Amino acid sequence: MNQPFISLPTLPLTDPIEIFLIVLLIILCAPILNKIKIPHIIGLILAGMILGPHGLNILDYDKSFELFGKVGILYIMFQAGLEIDLVTFKQNKTSGIIFGIFTFIIPMIIGSVCNKYLLNVSWTEAILIASMYASHTLIAYPIVSRMGIVKNKSISITIAGTIITVTASLIVLAVVIATTKGTMSVGYWIKFILSTITFSIIVFLILPKISKFFLQKLSTGTSQYIFVLTIIFIASLFAQWAGLEGILGAFFAGLILNRLIPNISPLMNRIEFVGNAIFIPFFLIGIGMIINLRAFVTDLHSIWVAIIMTIIAIVTKWIPAKMTQITSHLSKDEGNLIFGLSAAQAAATLAAAMIGYQIGLINSAVLNGTVVMILLTCTISSVVTEHASRKIAISEAKRDINRQKVGIPKVLIPISNPQTMPLLIDISNLIKPKEERNSLFALQIHQNNYTETSAKLMDKAMKIASATENVLEPIVKSDFNVANCIVETANEKGISDIVIGIHQKANIVDTFLGSTTTSLINSTFNQNLIISSTKKPLNSLHRVVVAVPNNAENEAGFTLWFDRIYNICVQLSIKALFYTNELTKKTIEQLCDNYEFTNVEFRELSAWEDFLIITKEINKHDALAVITARKSTISYNSLFDKIPHYLNKYFSETNFLIIYPKQDIKEDINTEAYNPLKIS
């Protein structure tokens, strides 16, 4: 008998190549649903339903989906901890605790009563099901991440509340199971408390030190990423051993790595890419695959249970969100966003339902109702979050008036030294907004022939930039006058900022800044000139100390340099400490209000003669930014000439920036600040 030329695959598919191809096609096609106003998250869940064992039976929910699905939910919680603005998180921790209490207590009370009398179950079963309403999964978090609003205070409040309600719900689950099995005792609670304390010591004291050491020592991106994954699973595993849920460990792993991984860095880019491309989609497809809608065709009671459970889950999540909106003085859109993020029932809910079913505490109707509740709440969560996120993103864009005033940054980086080039690109990435991807220009100046070594240096610079999804435009020129070439290029390209490294002294008579830098200072009036010296890794910084001279607010580039300091602080999640006089302080405070920049402090610096008082404040985790000025400008002070001496003697081990702001002499020379007596 002849064998067919092509053998048709049997269903469900078992060939790993066929399975992975189908999954990749699902992930590739899901975003198309955005065009018909369906979030791609829902598209992934629907694809799992249609192609899964309860649909067309093309894919089976095997160990691979179970594994990748588990990794996916851990990844979501890890990214939530990693991307959260710790400053905003701390500022809104009270609101977060209040929301956590609301979103746990309200579902527990209303849910238990409704379950008892509407579903006609025992009080033990009613409490267990209510704990499933109380917990929620941040399944829609990738939406707010994509919208770029993860630093909004409503996100911080929701995440803080999630930690509280998920932890409390899991404790209720553990107590119910122990009570049902008859293992509840004093010994049980002693074991639980001791294991939780051990978990806390390992995660919050030991892992941060290990992470800081390894991330500073590991130079390759692959090694750093593997280390990050290791930390996620170590924290998750210890959480499980402590009797908690692995998602809590993953979230705490994100928190401890938060300061160590800048928002704009190759490592962060890898973390987001792999999670959004593979792990998280696998988790969402897996959720769809466990949903069995056929069960409701033959069991009308399951339909009734599903309707009741879904209504209770949605209502008891909407009420805490609106109560938090009122008590925390949030906007309507922020309240809707809290509801959208907290409405989804997924990982913890499904785990509780499966455990309850396995020990005989809940029946098949409740299990089926739970699965449908997961589908409907995930759909509602995604739609509401998408809508609210878009409105908040538009609102934030309109409110950022000063960002529009400073315009789109264009940063020029003269490169010649292989040792300092990566650091200059890092600084250039930090001084601009993350979303501006086409703002970097690398200038290479050669005086003779363009060598292969120079070409390799430019290629490396472009690779470093592309690792953070930035496009670096290469510029190669031949000129014997380096400073003149930099100035001409800056004017040709409309450059807003020039970032250079600190001059390396060639001999004892050489100056601190060097002749080329001095020429640039005297020639670059239309740009911010930023001189950078980096002694320590940028992810080790906790604060930027900014020295601001008198009359700095009268310079043309005042808002420009403030914007750059703001970007550095936001992207590194660190504080800014301004040393300035009272008059300039008021102007900076106004800018902080406009930018909604709250993580700031001020110290008095009434005269530049007192500059060295900064040495009493600055520590090893600080960077120093000195706002200076060129000669014959409004804020110039003859004592600026001593800055190189101060930096060399008192701040030799400190990361510092010397910033010469844009100062348009031609426009400012006739202002009242220059001519107070109005002499013509």
GROMACS .gro file of C-alpha atoms in nm, residues 114-554:
model
  441
  114CYS     CA    1  -2.411   3.636   4.847
  115ASN     CA    2  -2.242   3.300   4.800
  116LYS     CA    3  -2.421   3.158   5.102
  117TYR     CA    4  -2.772   3.263   5.004
  118LEU     CA    5  -2.758   3.290   4.624
  119LEU     CA    6  -2.543   2.985   4.550
  120ASN     CA    7  -2.675   2.787   4.847
  121VAL     CA    8  -2.337   2.663   4.971
  122SER     CA    9  -2.186   2.615   5.316
  123TRP     CA   10  -2.019   2.903   5.497
  124THR     CA   11  -1.676   2.743   5.452
  125GLU     CA   12  -1.729   2.716   5.076
  126ALA     CA   13  -1.878   3.067   5.067
  127ILE     CA   14  -1.567   3.212   5.232
  128LEU     CA   15  -1.335   3.023   4.998
  129ILE     CA   16  -1.520   3.153   4.689
  130ALA     CA   17  -1.520   3.505   4.838
  131SER     CA   18  -1.141   3.489   4.872
  132MET     CA   19  -1.134   3.421   4.498
  133TYR     CA   20  -1.322   3.749   4.438
  134ALA     CA   21  -1.084   3.934   4.670
  135SER     CA   22  -0.769   3.829   4.487
  136HIS     CA   23  -0.695   3.966   4.142
  137THR     CA   24  -0.424   3.942   3.878
  138LEU     CA   25  -0.262   4.237   3.702
  139ILE     CA   26  -0.331   4.078   3.366
  140ALA     CA   27  -0.383   4.418   3.201
  141TYR     CA   28  -0.053   4.562   3.329
  142PRO     CA   29   0.117   4.522   2.987
  143ILE     CA   30  -0.141   4.771   2.854
  144VAL     CA   31  -0.038   5.051   3.092
  145SER     CA   32   0.326   4.966   3.029
  146ARG     CA   33   0.271   5.001   2.655
  147MET     CA   34   0.087   5.332   2.708
  148GLY     CA   35   0.385   5.468   2.905
  149ILE     CA   36   0.188   5.564   3.218
  150VAL     CA   37   0.342   5.321   3.470
  151LYS     CA   38   0.454   5.617   3.683
  152ASN     CA   39   0.097   5.742   3.734
  153LYS     CA   40   0.003   5.734   4.102
  154SER     CA   41  -0.307   5.521   4.036
  155ILE     CA   42  -0.075   5.242   3.918
  156SER     CA   43   0.127   5.258   4.239
  157ILE     CA   44  -0.192   5.250   4.447
  158THR     CA   45  -0.323   4.949   4.256
  159ILE     CA   46   0.001   4.754   4.287
  160ALA     CA   47   0.026   4.822   4.661
  161GLY     CA   48  -0.335   4.710   4.702
  162THR     CA   49  -0.268   4.400   4.494
  163ILE     CA   50   0.011   4.289   4.726
  164ILE     CA   51  -0.217   4.325   5.028
  165THR     CA   52  -0.528   4.158   4.887
  166VAL     CA   53  -0.345   3.869   4.717
  167THR     CA   54  -0.148   3.795   5.035
  168ALA     CA   55  -0.461   3.812   5.251
  169SER     CA   56  -0.659   3.596   5.005
  170LEU     CA   57  -0.389   3.329   5.002
  171ILE     CA   58  -0.384   3.326   5.381
  172VAL     CA   59  -0.763   3.276   5.382
  173LEU     CA   60  -0.719   2.992   5.131
  174ALA     CA   61  -0.452   2.829   5.350
  175VAL     CA   62  -0.669   2.860   5.662
  176VAL     CA   63  -0.977   2.717   5.486
  177ILE     CA   64  -0.777   2.420   5.353
  178ALA     CA   65  -0.615   2.357   5.692
  179THR     CA   66  -0.957   2.374   5.861
  180THR     CA   67  -1.111   2.136   5.607
  181LYS     CA   68  -0.825   1.887   5.644
  182GLY     CA   69  -0.820   1.927   6.022
  183THR     CA   70  -0.456   2.040   6.035
  184MET     CA   71  -0.520   2.383   6.189
  185SER     CA   72  -0.316   2.420   6.508
  186VAL     CA   73  -0.076   2.648   6.694
  187GLY     CA   74   0.210   2.465   6.528
  188TYR     CA   75   0.070   2.553   6.186
  189TRP     CA   76   0.078   2.925   6.265
  190ILE     CA   77   0.426   2.908   6.420
  191LYS     CA   78   0.556   2.735   6.108
  192PHE     CA   79   0.386   2.991   5.882
  193ILE     CA   80   0.524   3.292   6.073
  194LEU     CA   81   0.879   3.155   6.089
  195SER     CA   82   0.882   3.067   5.720
  196THR     CA   83   0.750   3.413   5.630
  197ILE     CA   84   1.022   3.580   5.838
  198THR     CA   85   1.287   3.363   5.671
  199PHE     CA   86   1.147   3.452   5.328
  200SER     CA   87   1.157   3.824   5.413
  201ILE     CA   88   1.519   3.809   5.531
  202ILE     CA   89   1.634   3.629   5.218
  203VAL     CA   90   1.441   3.845   4.970
  204PHE     CA   91   1.481   4.189   5.127
  205LEU     CA   92   1.827   4.163   5.288
  206ILE     CA   93   2.034   3.901   5.107
  207LEU     CA   94   1.913   3.909   4.745
  208PRO     CA   95   1.954   4.290   4.703
  209LYS     CA   96   2.322   4.270   4.800
  210ILE     CA   97   2.383   3.973   4.571
  211SER     CA   98   2.201   4.147   4.285
  212LYS     CA   99   2.397   4.469   4.321
  213PHE     CA  100   2.728   4.282   4.320
  214PHE     CA  101   2.653   4.062   4.019
  215LEU     CA  102   2.489   4.324   3.799
  216GLN     CA  103   2.792   4.550   3.842
  217LYS     CA  104   3.037   4.266   3.775
  218LEU     CA  105   2.862   4.093   3.485
  219SER     CA  106   2.946   4.278   3.165
  220THR     CA  107   2.759   4.079   2.900
  221GLY     CA  108   2.390   4.135   2.839
  222THR     CA  109   2.314   3.763   2.822
  223SER     CA  110   2.470   3.695   3.163
  224GLN     CA  111   2.282   3.986   3.319
  225TYR     CA  112   1.949   3.868   3.178
  226ILE     CA  113   2.002   3.509   3.296
  227PHE     CA  114   2.091   3.644   3.640
  228VAL     CA  115   1.766   3.846   3.649
  229LEU     CA  116   1.564   3.534   3.562
  230THR     CA  117   1.747   3.346   3.836
  231ILE     CA  118   1.653   3.609   4.093
  232ILE     CA  119   1.286   3.593   3.984
  233PHE     CA  120   1.269   3.218   4.035
  234ILE     CA  121   1.468   3.218   4.358
  235ALA     CA  122   1.232   3.475   4.510
  236SER     CA  123   0.925   3.289   4.376
  237LEU     CA  124   1.049   2.956   4.507
  238PHE     CA  125   1.117   3.091   4.855
  239ALA     CA  126   0.769   3.249   4.855
  240GLN     CA  127   0.616   2.908   4.783
  241TRP     CA  128   0.826   2.743   5.053
  242ALA     CA  129   0.700   3.005   5.296
  243GLY     CA  130   0.340   2.908   5.219
  244LEU     CA  131   0.280   3.217   5.007
  245GLU     CA  132   0.224   3.240   4.631
  246GLY     CA  133   0.512   3.256   4.383
  247ILE     CA  134   0.370   3.573   4.223
  248LEU     CA  135   0.449   3.764   4.543
  249GLY     CA  136   0.811   3.655   4.526
  250ALA     CA  137   0.830   3.761   4.161
  251PHE     CA  138   0.689   4.104   4.246
  252PHE     CA  139   0.937   4.153   4.529
  253ALA     CA  140   1.218   4.048   4.291
  254GLY     CA  141   1.109   4.334   4.067
  255LEU     CA  142   1.119   4.576   4.359
  256ILE     CA  143   1.472   4.483   4.466
  257LEU     CA  144   1.602   4.513   4.108
  258ASN     CA  145   1.410   4.835   4.044
  259ARG     CA  146   1.696   5.073   4.126
  260LEU     CA  147   1.960   4.852   3.967
  261ILE     CA  148   1.809   4.840   3.616
  262PRO     CA  149   1.754   5.185   3.457
  263ASN     CA  150   1.441   5.228   3.244
  264ILE     CA  151   1.657   5.302   2.940
  265SER     CA  152   1.916   5.028   2.929
  266PRO     CA  153   1.986   4.722   2.712
  267LEU     CA  154   1.898   4.495   3.004
  268MET     CA  155   1.554   4.655   3.055
  269ASN     CA  156   1.492   4.631   2.682
  270ARG     CA  157   1.570   4.258   2.687
  271ILE     CA  158   1.344   4.200   2.988
  272GLU     CA  159   1.048   4.375   2.825
  273PHE     CA  160   1.106   4.216   2.485
  274VAL     CA  161   1.127   3.853   2.599
  275GLY     CA  162   0.833   3.888   2.839
  276ASN     CA  163   0.601   4.059   2.591
  277ALA     CA  164   0.704   3.836   2.301
  278ILE     CA  165   0.699   3.489   2.462
  279PHE     CA  166   0.622   3.435   2.830
  280ILE     CA  167   0.319   3.662   2.883
  281PRO     CA  168   0.142   3.555   2.558
  282PHE     CA  169   0.188   3.188   2.655
  283PHE     CA  170   0.020   3.260   2.989
  284LEU     CA  171  -0.276   3.434   2.824
  285ILE     CA  172  -0.322   3.160   2.563
  286GLY     CA  173  -0.310   2.904   2.845
  287ILE     CA  174  -0.593   3.082   3.029
  288GLY     CA  175  -0.808   3.053   2.719
  289MET     CA  176  -0.729   2.683   2.680
  290ILE     CA  177  -0.874   2.589   3.019
  291ILE     CA  178  -1.210   2.756   2.948
  292ASN     CA  179  -1.478   2.499   2.858
  293LEU     CA  180  -1.788   2.675   2.728
  294ARG     CA  181  -1.944   2.342   2.622
  295ALA     CA  182  -2.006   2.255   2.986
  296PHE     CA  183  -2.273   2.524   3.005
  297VAL     CA  184  -2.480   2.380   2.721
  298THR     CA  185  -2.567   2.076   2.931
  299ASP     CA  186  -2.559   2.233   3.277
  300LEU     CA  187  -2.792   2.531   3.328
  301HIS     CA  188  -2.693   2.548   3.695
  302SER     CA  189  -2.334   2.626   3.588
  303ILE     CA  190  -2.465   2.921   3.385
  304TRP     CA  191  -2.648   3.058   3.692
  305VAL     CA  192  -2.339   3.012   3.909
  306ALA     CA  193  -2.117   3.180   3.647
  307ILE     CA  194  -2.351   3.482   3.620
  308ILE     CA  195  -2.371   3.528   3.998
  309MET     CA  196  -1.996   3.490   4.050
  310THR     CA  197  -1.909   3.729   3.768
  311ILE     CA  198  -2.150   3.999   3.887
  312ILE     CA  199  -2.024   3.975   4.246
  313ALA     CA  200  -1.659   3.982   4.135
  314ILE     CA  201  -1.710   4.291   3.917
  315VAL     CA  202  -1.924   4.485   4.165
  316THR     CA  203  -1.697   4.413   4.462
  317LYS     CA  204  -1.395   4.537   4.265
  318TRP     CA  205  -1.572   4.845   4.128
  319ILE     CA  206  -1.678   4.966   4.475
  320PRO     CA  207  -1.322   4.969   4.627
  321ALA     CA  208  -1.187   5.141   4.315
  322LYS     CA  209  -1.443   5.421   4.338
  323MET     CA  210  -1.397   5.454   4.715
  324THR     CA  211  -1.021   5.487   4.662
  325GLN     CA  212  -1.080   5.743   4.386
  326ILE     CA  213  -1.274   5.956   4.636
  327THR     CA  214  -1.047   5.912   4.939
  328SER     CA  215  -0.726   5.966   4.739
  329HIS     CA  216  -0.861   6.260   4.536
  330LEU     CA  217  -0.803   6.090   4.201
  331SER     CA  218  -0.960   6.172   3.866
  332LYS     CA  219  -1.243   5.966   3.719
  333ASP     CA  220  -1.005   5.812   3.466
  334GLU     CA  221  -0.760   5.715   3.741
  335GLY     CA  222  -1.043   5.553   3.936
  336ASN     CA  223  -1.147   5.361   3.625
  337LEU     CA  224  -0.787   5.254   3.573
  338ILE     CA  225  -0.770   5.112   3.927
  339PHE     CA  226  -1.092   4.921   3.860
  340GLY     CA  227  -0.966   4.798   3.523
  341LEU     CA  228  -0.639   4.667   3.663
  342SER     CA  229  -0.799   4.505   3.970
  343ALA     CA  230  -1.103   4.351   3.798
  344ALA     CA  231  -0.924   4.057   3.637
  345GLN     CA  232  -0.942   3.719   3.808
  346ALA     CA  233  -0.680   3.475   3.684
  347ALA     CA  234  -0.382   3.305   3.846
  348ALA     CA  235  -0.460   3.312   4.219
  349THR     CA  236  -0.833   3.266   4.156
  350LEU     CA  237  -0.782   2.961   3.937
  351ALA     CA  238  -0.533   2.813   4.185
  352ALA     CA  239  -0.783   2.853   4.470
  353ALA     CA  240  -1.064   2.699   4.261
  354MET     CA  241  -0.855   2.399   4.158
  355ILE     CA  242  -0.738   2.333   4.515
  356GLY     CA  243  -1.092   2.365   4.648
  357TYR     CA  244  -1.221   2.126   4.381
  358GLN     CA  245  -0.946   1.870   4.445
  359ILE     CA  246  -1.022   1.852   4.819
  360GLY     CA  247  -1.397   1.831   4.750
  361LEU     CA  248  -1.485   2.168   4.897
  362ILE     CA  249  -1.638   2.313   4.578
  363ASN     CA  250  -1.834   2.129   4.306
  364SER     CA  251  -1.795   2.121   3.927
  365ALA     CA  252  -2.056   2.395   3.877
  366VAL     CA  253  -1.851   2.641   4.084
  367LEU     CA  254  -1.532   2.532   3.906
  368ASN     CA  255  -1.693   2.594   3.565
  369GLY     CA  256  -1.837   2.922   3.690
  370THR     CA  257  -1.491   3.026   3.803
  371VAL     CA  258  -1.348   2.962   3.457
  372VAL     CA  259  -1.617   3.174   3.287
  373MET     CA  260  -1.569   3.444   3.552
  374ILE     CA  261  -1.200   3.450   3.462
  375LEU     CA  262  -1.281   3.499   3.092
  376LEU     CA  263  -1.536   3.775   3.150
  377THR     CA  264  -1.338   3.964   3.414
  378CYS     CA  265  -1.022   3.949   3.202
  379THR     CA  266  -1.219   4.089   2.909
  380ILE     CA  267  -1.370   4.370   3.117
  381SER     CA  268  -1.032   4.441   3.277
  382SER     CA  269  -0.858   4.471   2.941
  383VAL     CA  270  -1.126   4.691   2.782
  384VAL     CA  271  -1.158   4.928   3.080
  385THR     CA  272  -0.779   4.950   3.128
  386GLU     CA  273  -0.721   5.019   2.758
  387HIS     CA  274  -0.983   5.297   2.757
  388ALA     CA  275  -0.870   5.460   3.083
  389SER     CA  276  -0.499   5.429   2.999
  390ARG     CA  277  -0.545   5.602   2.665
  391LYS     CA  278  -0.736   5.892   2.824
  392ILE     CA  279  -0.474   5.933   3.097
  393ALA     CA  280  -0.189   5.918   2.844
  394ILE     CA  281  -0.357   6.189   2.633
  395SER     CA  282  -0.420   6.400   2.942
  396GLU     CA  283  -0.057   6.372   3.054
  397ALA     CA  284   0.065   6.465   2.706
  398LYS     CA  285  -0.152   6.779   2.704
  399ARG     CA  286  -0.045   6.874   3.056
  400ASP     CA  287   0.325   6.860   2.981
  401ILE     CA  288   0.347   7.216   2.851
  402ASN     CA  289   0.712   7.269   2.940
  403ARG     CA  290   0.821   6.954   2.754
  404GLN     CA  291   0.663   7.106   2.442
  405LYS     CA  292   0.849   7.432   2.504
  406VAL     CA  293   1.192   7.273   2.519
  407GLY     CA  294   1.119   7.084   2.198
  408ILE     CA  295   1.248   6.751   2.075
  409PRO     CA  296   1.601   6.692   2.204
  410LYS     CA  297   1.887   6.628   1.967
  411VAL     CA  298   2.200   6.508   2.145
  412LEU     CA  299   2.544   6.518   1.984
  413ILE     CA  300   2.809   6.280   2.123
  414PRO     CA  301   3.165   6.334   1.999
  415ILE     CA  302   3.334   5.993   2.030
  416SER     CA  303   3.702   5.911   2.020
  417ASN     CA  304   3.781   5.717   2.338
  418PRO     CA  305   3.658   5.352   2.352
  419GLN     CA  306   3.664   5.366   2.734
  420THR     CA  307   3.432   5.667   2.775
  421MET     CA  308   3.208   5.620   2.470
  422PRO     CA  309   2.957   5.375   2.632
  423LEU     CA  310   2.918   5.604   2.935
  424LEU     CA  311   2.855   5.908   2.715
  425ILE     CA  312   2.580   5.721   2.532
  426ASP     CA  313   2.430   5.616   2.866
  427ILE     CA  314   2.425   5.978   2.986
  428SER     CA  315   2.279   6.092   2.654
  429ASN     CA  316   2.003   5.832   2.688
  430LEU     CA  317   1.919   5.954   3.037
  431ILE     CA  318   1.893   6.327   2.959
  432LYS     CA  319   1.623   6.276   2.696
  433PRO     CA  320   1.272   6.129   2.728
  434LYS     CA  321   1.255   5.752   2.685
  435GLU     CA  322   1.008   5.776   2.397
  436GLU     CA  323   1.239   5.990   2.182
  437ARG     CA  324   1.418   5.718   1.986
  438ASN     CA  325   1.582   5.923   1.708
  439SER     CA  326   1.758   6.189   1.914
  440LEU     CA  327   2.119   6.069   1.922
  441PHE     CA  328   2.402   6.174   1.689
  442ALA     CA  329   2.756   6.038   1.714
  443LEU     CA  330   3.034   6.255   1.572
  444GLN     CA  331   3.372   6.108   1.488
  445ILE     CA  332   3.646   6.349   1.381
  446HIS     CA  333   3.965   6.230   1.219
  447GLN     CA  334   4.258   6.441   1.111
  448ASN     CA  335   4.409   6.198   0.862
  449ASN     CA  336   4.260   5.876   0.723
  450TYR     CA  337   3.947   5.710   0.860
  451THR     CA  338   4.095   5.390   1.007
  452GLU     CA  339   3.939   5.051   1.066
  453THR     CA  340   3.968   5.109   1.441
  454SER     CA  341   3.757   5.425   1.409
  455ALA     CA  342   3.497   5.239   1.205
  456LYS     CA  343   3.473   4.967   1.470
  457LEU     CA  344   3.427   5.229   1.742
  458MET     CA  345   3.136   5.384   1.552
  459ASP     CA  346   2.980   5.041   1.491
  460LYS     CA  347   3.004   4.963   1.861
  461ALA     CA  348   2.841   5.296   1.948
  462MET     CA  349   2.552   5.222   1.714
  463LYS     CA  350   2.506   4.874   1.865
  464ILE     CA  351   2.499   5.015   2.220
  465ALA     CA  352   2.232   5.265   2.117
  466SER     CA  353   2.026   5.007   1.928
  467ALA     CA  354   2.026   4.780   2.235
  468THR     CA  355   1.804   5.042   2.399
  469GLU     CA  356   1.590   5.076   2.084
  470ASN     CA  357   1.750   5.409   1.996
  471VAL     CA  358   1.869   5.507   1.650
  472LEU     CA  359   2.217   5.663   1.655
  473GLU     CA  360   2.296   5.869   1.346
  474PRO     CA  361   2.669   5.841   1.263
  475ILE     CA  362   2.856   6.150   1.146
  476VAL     CA  363   3.217   6.122   1.029
  477LYS     CA  364   3.418   6.434   0.945
  478SER     CA  365   3.776   6.532   0.876
  479ASP     CA  366   3.903   6.845   1.051
  480PHE     CA  367   4.216   6.955   1.235
  481ASN     CA  368   4.017   7.186   1.461
  482VAL     CA  369   3.809   6.949   1.674
  483ALA     CA  370   3.615   7.216   1.865
  484ASN     CA  371   3.526   7.406   1.547
  485CYS     CA  372   3.405   7.084   1.381
  486ILE     CA  373   3.181   7.002   1.679
  487VAL     CA  374   3.026   7.350   1.676
  488GLU     CA  375   2.966   7.347   1.300
  489THR     CA  376   2.805   7.002   1.318
  490ALA     CA  377   2.585   7.107   1.610
  491ASN     CA  378   2.457   7.410   1.418
  492GLU     CA  379   2.404   7.209   1.098
  493LYS     CA  380   2.196   6.939   1.272
  494GLY     CA  381   2.004   7.170   1.507
  495ILE     CA  382   2.157   7.001   1.810
  496SER     CA  383   2.011   7.093   2.150
  497ASP     CA  384   2.271   6.920   2.373
  498ILE     CA  385   2.637   6.830   2.336
  499VAL     CA  386   2.764   6.561   2.571
  500ILE     CA  387   3.139   6.522   2.612
  501GLY     CA  388   3.365   6.342   2.858
  502ILE     CA  389   3.596   6.513   3.103
  503HIS     CA  390   3.935   6.598   2.957
  504GLN     CA  391   4.223   6.368   3.050
  505LYS     CA  392   4.526   6.577   3.147
  506ALA     CA  393   4.824   6.503   2.923
  507ASN     CA  394   5.091   6.665   3.139
  508ILE     CA  395   5.143   6.879   3.450
  509VAL     CA  396   5.089   7.209   3.267
  510ASP     CA  397   4.767   7.092   3.103
  511THR     CA  398   4.444   7.242   3.240
  512PHE     CA  399   4.159   7.051   3.403
  513LEU     CA  400   3.919   7.113   3.115
  514GLY     CA  401   4.170   7.121   2.830
  515SER     CA  402   4.190   7.351   2.529
  516THR     CA  403   3.923   7.174   2.319
  517THR     CA  404   3.664   7.184   2.598
  518THR     CA  405   3.748   7.547   2.673
  519SER     CA  406   3.694   7.632   2.306
  520LEU     CA  407   3.359   7.455   2.311
  521ILE     CA  408   3.251   7.647   2.620
  522ASN     CA  409   3.324   7.974   2.443
  523SER     CA  410   3.155   7.871   2.115
  524THR     CA  411   2.842   7.666   2.190
  525PHE     CA  412   2.595   7.938   2.288
  526ASN     CA  413   2.297   7.770   2.115
  527GLN     CA  414   2.333   7.435   2.291
  528ASN     CA  415   2.347   7.282   2.635
  529LEU     CA  416   2.708   7.176   2.683
  530ILE     CA  417   2.725   6.884   2.927
  531ILE     CA  418   3.065   6.769   3.051
  532SER     CA  419   3.039   6.426   3.213
  533SER     CA  420   3.265   6.234   3.449
  534THR     CA  421   3.144   5.889   3.552
  535LYS     CA  422   3.335   5.710   3.827
  536LYS     CA  423   3.062   5.471   3.943
  537PRO     CA  424   2.782   5.273   3.772
  538LEU     CA  425   2.474   5.485   3.704
  539ASN     CA  426   2.245   5.223   3.859
  540SER     CA  427   2.417   5.277   4.197
  541LEU     CA  428   2.299   5.639   4.223
  542HIS     CA  429   2.034   5.744   4.473
  543ARG     CA  430   2.030   6.120   4.419
  544VAL     CA  431   2.145   6.408   4.198
  545VAL     CA  432   2.273   6.713   4.387
  546VAL     CA  433   2.232   7.023   4.167
  547ALA     CA  434   2.421   7.346   4.235
  548VAL     CA  435   2.235   7.638   4.075
  549PRO     CA  436   2.385   7.992   4.059
  550ASN     CA  437   2.201   8.319   4.119
  551ASN     CA  438   2.005   8.454   3.817
  552ALA     CA  439   2.007   8.112   3.649
  553GLU     CA  440   1.633   8.149   3.587
  554ASN     CA  441   1.702   8.447   3.357
   0.00000   0.00000   0.00000
